[in-house]
mmCIF file with all atom_site columns, C-alpha atoms in Angstrom:
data_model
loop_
_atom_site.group_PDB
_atom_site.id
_atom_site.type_symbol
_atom_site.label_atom_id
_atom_site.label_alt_id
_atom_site.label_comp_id
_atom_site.label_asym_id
_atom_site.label_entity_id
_atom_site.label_seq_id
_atom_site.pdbx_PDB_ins_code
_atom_site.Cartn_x
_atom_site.Cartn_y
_atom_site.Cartn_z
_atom_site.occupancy
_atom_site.B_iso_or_equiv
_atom_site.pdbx_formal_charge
_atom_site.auth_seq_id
_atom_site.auth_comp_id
_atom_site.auth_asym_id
_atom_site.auth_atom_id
_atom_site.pdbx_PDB_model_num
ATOM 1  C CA . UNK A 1 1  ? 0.000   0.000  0.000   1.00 92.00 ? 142 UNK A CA 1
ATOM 2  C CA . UNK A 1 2  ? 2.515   2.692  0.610   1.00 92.00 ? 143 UNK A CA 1
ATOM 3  C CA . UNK A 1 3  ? 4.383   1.552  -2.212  1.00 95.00 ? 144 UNK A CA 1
ATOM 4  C CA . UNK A 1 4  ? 1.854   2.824  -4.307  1.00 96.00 ? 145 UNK A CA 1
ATOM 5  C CA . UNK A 1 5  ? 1.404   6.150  -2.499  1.00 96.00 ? 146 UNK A CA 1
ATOM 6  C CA . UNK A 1 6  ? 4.967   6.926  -2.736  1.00 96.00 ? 147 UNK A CA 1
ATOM 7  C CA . UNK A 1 7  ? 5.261   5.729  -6.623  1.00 97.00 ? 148 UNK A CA 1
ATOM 8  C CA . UNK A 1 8  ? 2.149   7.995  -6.577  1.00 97.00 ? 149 UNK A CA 1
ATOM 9  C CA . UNK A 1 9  ? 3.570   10.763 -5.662  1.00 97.00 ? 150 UNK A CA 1
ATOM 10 C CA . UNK A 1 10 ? 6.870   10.088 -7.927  1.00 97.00 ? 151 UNK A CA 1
ATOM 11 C CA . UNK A 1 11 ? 4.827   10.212 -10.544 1.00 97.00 ? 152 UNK A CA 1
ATOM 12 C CA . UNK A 1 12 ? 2.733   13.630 -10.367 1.00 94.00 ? 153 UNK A CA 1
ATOM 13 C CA . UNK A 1 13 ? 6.363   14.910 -9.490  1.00 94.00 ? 154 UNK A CA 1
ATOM 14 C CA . UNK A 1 14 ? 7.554   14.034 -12.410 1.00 94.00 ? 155 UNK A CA 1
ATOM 15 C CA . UNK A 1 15 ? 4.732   15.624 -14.105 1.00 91.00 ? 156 UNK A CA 1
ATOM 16 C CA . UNK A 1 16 ? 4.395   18.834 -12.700 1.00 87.00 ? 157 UNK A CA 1
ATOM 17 C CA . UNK A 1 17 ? 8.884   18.810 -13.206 1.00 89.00 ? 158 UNK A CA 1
ATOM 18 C CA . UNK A 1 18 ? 7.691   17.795 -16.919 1.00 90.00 ? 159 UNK A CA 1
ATOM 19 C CA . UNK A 1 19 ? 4.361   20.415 -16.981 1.00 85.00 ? 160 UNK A CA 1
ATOM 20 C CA . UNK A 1 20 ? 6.810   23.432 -15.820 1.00 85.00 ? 161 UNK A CA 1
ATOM 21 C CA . UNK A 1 21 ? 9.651   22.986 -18.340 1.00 85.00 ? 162 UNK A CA 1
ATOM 22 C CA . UNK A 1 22 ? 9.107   21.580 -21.027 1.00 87.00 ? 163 UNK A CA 1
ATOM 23 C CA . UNK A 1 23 ? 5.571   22.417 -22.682 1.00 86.00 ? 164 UNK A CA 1
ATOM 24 C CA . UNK A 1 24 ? 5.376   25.348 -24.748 1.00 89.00 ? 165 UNK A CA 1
ATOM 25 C CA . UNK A 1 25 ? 4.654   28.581 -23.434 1.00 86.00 ? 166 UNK A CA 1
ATOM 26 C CA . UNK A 1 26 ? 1.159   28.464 -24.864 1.00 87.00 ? 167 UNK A CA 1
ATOM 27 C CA . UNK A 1 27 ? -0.189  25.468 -22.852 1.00 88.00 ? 168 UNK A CA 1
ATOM 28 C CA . UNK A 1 28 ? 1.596   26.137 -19.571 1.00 88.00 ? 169 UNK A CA 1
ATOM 29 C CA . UNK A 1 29 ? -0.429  30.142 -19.944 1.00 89.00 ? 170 UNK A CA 1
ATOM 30 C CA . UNK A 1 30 ? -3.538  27.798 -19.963 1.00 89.00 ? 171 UNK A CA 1
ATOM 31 C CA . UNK A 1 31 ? -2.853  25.872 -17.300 1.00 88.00 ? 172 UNK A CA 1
ATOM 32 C CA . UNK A 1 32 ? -1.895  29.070 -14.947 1.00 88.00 ? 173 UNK A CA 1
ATOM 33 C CA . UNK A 1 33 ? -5.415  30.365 -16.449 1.00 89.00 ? 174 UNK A CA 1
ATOM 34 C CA . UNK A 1 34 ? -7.711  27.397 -15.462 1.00 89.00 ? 175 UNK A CA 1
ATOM 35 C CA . UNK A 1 35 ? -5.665  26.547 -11.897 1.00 88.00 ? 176 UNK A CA 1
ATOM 36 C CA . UNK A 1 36 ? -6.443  30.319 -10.883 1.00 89.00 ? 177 UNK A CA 1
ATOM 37 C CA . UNK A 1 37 ? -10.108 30.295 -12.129 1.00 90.00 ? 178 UNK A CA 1
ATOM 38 C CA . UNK A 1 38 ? -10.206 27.400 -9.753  1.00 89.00 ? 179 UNK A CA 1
ATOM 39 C CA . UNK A 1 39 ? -8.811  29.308 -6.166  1.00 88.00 ? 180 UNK A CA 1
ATOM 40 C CA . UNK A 1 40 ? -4.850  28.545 -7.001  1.00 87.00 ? 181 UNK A CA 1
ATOM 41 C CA . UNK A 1 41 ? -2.968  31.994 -6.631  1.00 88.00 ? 182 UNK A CA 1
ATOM 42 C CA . UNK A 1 42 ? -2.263  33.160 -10.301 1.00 88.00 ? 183 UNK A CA 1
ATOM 43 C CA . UNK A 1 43 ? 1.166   34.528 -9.121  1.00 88.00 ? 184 UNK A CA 1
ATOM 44 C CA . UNK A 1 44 ? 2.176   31.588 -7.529  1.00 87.00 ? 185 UNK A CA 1
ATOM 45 C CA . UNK A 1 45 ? 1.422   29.729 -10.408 1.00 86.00 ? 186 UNK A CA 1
ATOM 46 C CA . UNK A 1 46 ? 2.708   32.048 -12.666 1.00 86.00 ? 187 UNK A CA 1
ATOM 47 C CA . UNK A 1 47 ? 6.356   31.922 -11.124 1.00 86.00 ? 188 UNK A CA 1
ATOM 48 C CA . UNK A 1 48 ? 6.323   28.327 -10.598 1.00 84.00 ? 189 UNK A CA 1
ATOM 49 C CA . UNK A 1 49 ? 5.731   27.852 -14.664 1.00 85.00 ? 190 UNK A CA 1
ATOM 50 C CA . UNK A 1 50 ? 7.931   30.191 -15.796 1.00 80.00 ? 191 UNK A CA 1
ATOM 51 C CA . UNK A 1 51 ? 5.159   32.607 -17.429 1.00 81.00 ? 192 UNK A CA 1
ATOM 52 C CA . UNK A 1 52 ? 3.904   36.233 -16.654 1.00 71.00 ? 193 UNK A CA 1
ATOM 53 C CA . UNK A 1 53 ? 0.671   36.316 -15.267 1.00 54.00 ? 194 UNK A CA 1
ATOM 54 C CA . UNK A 1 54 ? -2.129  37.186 -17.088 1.00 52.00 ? 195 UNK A CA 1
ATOM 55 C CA . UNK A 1 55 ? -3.252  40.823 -18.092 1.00 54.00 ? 196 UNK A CA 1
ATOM 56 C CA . UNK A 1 56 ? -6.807  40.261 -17.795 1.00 53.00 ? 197 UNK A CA 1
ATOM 57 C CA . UNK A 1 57 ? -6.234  40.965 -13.690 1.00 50.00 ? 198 UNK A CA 1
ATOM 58 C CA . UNK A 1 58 ? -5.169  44.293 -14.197 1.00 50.00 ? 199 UNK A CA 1
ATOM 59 C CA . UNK A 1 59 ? -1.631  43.997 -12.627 1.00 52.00 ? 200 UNK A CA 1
ATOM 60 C CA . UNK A 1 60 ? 0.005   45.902 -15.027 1.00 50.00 ? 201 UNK A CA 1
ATOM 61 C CA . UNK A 1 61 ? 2.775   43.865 -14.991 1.00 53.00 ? 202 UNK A CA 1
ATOM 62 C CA . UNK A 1 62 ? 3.131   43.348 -18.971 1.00 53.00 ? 203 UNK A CA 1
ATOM 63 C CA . UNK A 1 63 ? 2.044   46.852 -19.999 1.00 52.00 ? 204 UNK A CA 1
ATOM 64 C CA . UNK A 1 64 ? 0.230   45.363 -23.094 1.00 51.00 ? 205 UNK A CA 1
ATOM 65 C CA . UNK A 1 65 ? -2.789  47.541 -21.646 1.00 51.00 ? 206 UNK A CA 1
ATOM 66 C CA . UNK A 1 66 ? -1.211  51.114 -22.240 1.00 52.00 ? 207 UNK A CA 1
ATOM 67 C CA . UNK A 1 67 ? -2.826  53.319 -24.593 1.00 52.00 ? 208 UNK A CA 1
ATOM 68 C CA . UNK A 1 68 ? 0.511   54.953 -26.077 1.00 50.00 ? 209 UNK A CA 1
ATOM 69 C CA . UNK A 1 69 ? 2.947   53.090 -28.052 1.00 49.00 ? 210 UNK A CA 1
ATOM 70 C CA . UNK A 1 70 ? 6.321   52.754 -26.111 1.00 50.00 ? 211 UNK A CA 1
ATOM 71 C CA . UNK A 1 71 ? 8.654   53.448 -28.520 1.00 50.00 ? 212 UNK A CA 1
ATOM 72 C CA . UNK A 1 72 ? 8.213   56.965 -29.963 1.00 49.00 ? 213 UNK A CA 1
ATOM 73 C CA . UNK A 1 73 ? 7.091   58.151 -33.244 1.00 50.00 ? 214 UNK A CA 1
ATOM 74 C CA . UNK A 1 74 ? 10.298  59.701 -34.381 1.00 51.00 ? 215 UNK A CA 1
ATOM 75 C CA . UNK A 1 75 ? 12.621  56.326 -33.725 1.00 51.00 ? 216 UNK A CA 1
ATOM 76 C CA . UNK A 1 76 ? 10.364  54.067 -36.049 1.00 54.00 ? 217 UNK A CA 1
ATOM 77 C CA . UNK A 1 77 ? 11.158  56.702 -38.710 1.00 57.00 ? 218 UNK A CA 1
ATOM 78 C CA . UNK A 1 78 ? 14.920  56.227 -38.747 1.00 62.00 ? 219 UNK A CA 1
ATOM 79 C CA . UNK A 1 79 ? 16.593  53.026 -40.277 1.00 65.00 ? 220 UNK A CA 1
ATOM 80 C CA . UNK A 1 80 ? 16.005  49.524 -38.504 1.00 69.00 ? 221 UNK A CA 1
ATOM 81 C CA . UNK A 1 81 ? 18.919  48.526 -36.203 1.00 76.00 ? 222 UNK A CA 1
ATOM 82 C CA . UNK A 1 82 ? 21.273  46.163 -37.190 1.00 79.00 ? 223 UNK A CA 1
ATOM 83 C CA . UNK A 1 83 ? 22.291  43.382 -35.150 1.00 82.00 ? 224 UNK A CA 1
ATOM 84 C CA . UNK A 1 84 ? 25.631  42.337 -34.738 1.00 82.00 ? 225 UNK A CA 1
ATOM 85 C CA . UNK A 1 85 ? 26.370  39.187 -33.176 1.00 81.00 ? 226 UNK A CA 1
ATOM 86 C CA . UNK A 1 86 ? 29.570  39.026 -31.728 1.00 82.00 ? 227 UNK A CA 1
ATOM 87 C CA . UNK A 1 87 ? 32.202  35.772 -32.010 1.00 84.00 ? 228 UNK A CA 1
ATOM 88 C CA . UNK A 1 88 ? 34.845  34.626 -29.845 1.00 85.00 ? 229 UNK A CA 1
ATOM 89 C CA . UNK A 1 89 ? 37.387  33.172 -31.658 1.00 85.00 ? 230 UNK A CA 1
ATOM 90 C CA . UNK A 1 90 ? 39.233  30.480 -29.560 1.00 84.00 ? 231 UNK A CA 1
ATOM 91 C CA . UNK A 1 91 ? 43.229  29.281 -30.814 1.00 79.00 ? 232 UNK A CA 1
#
């Protein structure tokens, strides 16, 4: 009987490991969502699955909700920045 209690609990250990780090960012969102419309604390969940909590709470925390655009007008006028990815050359 304990046997099977402590596999048990090997098991849903494994899958919450498995559930926070390797599902896309998509379906772990989801399951924050539906364990906080349940009574689990969003933020708690949030940092435990490695995503931002949600904006529909009003936190503000993502700033998708602001009204202005964050860059300003006259920077998207100039010419795109290049990238330069820099290389360590090891001899």
């Amino acid at each position: 009987m304990w046997q099977q209690v402590i596999v048990a609990l090997i098991v849903v250990a494994a899958l919450v490991h498995f559930c926070t780090k390797y599902l896309p960012a998509a379906l772990r969102k989801q399951i924050v969502y539906l364990l906080s419309r349940r009574g689990f604390d969003q933020n708690k969940l949030a940092k435990l699955f490695n995503t931002k909590s949600s904006c529909g709470d009003g936190c503000a925390s993502c700033g998708s909700c602001e009204t202005t655009p964050a860059a300003s007008s006259d920077a998207s006028s100039s010419a795109p920045l290049k990238r330069v990815i820099m290389l360590r050359v090891q001899r």
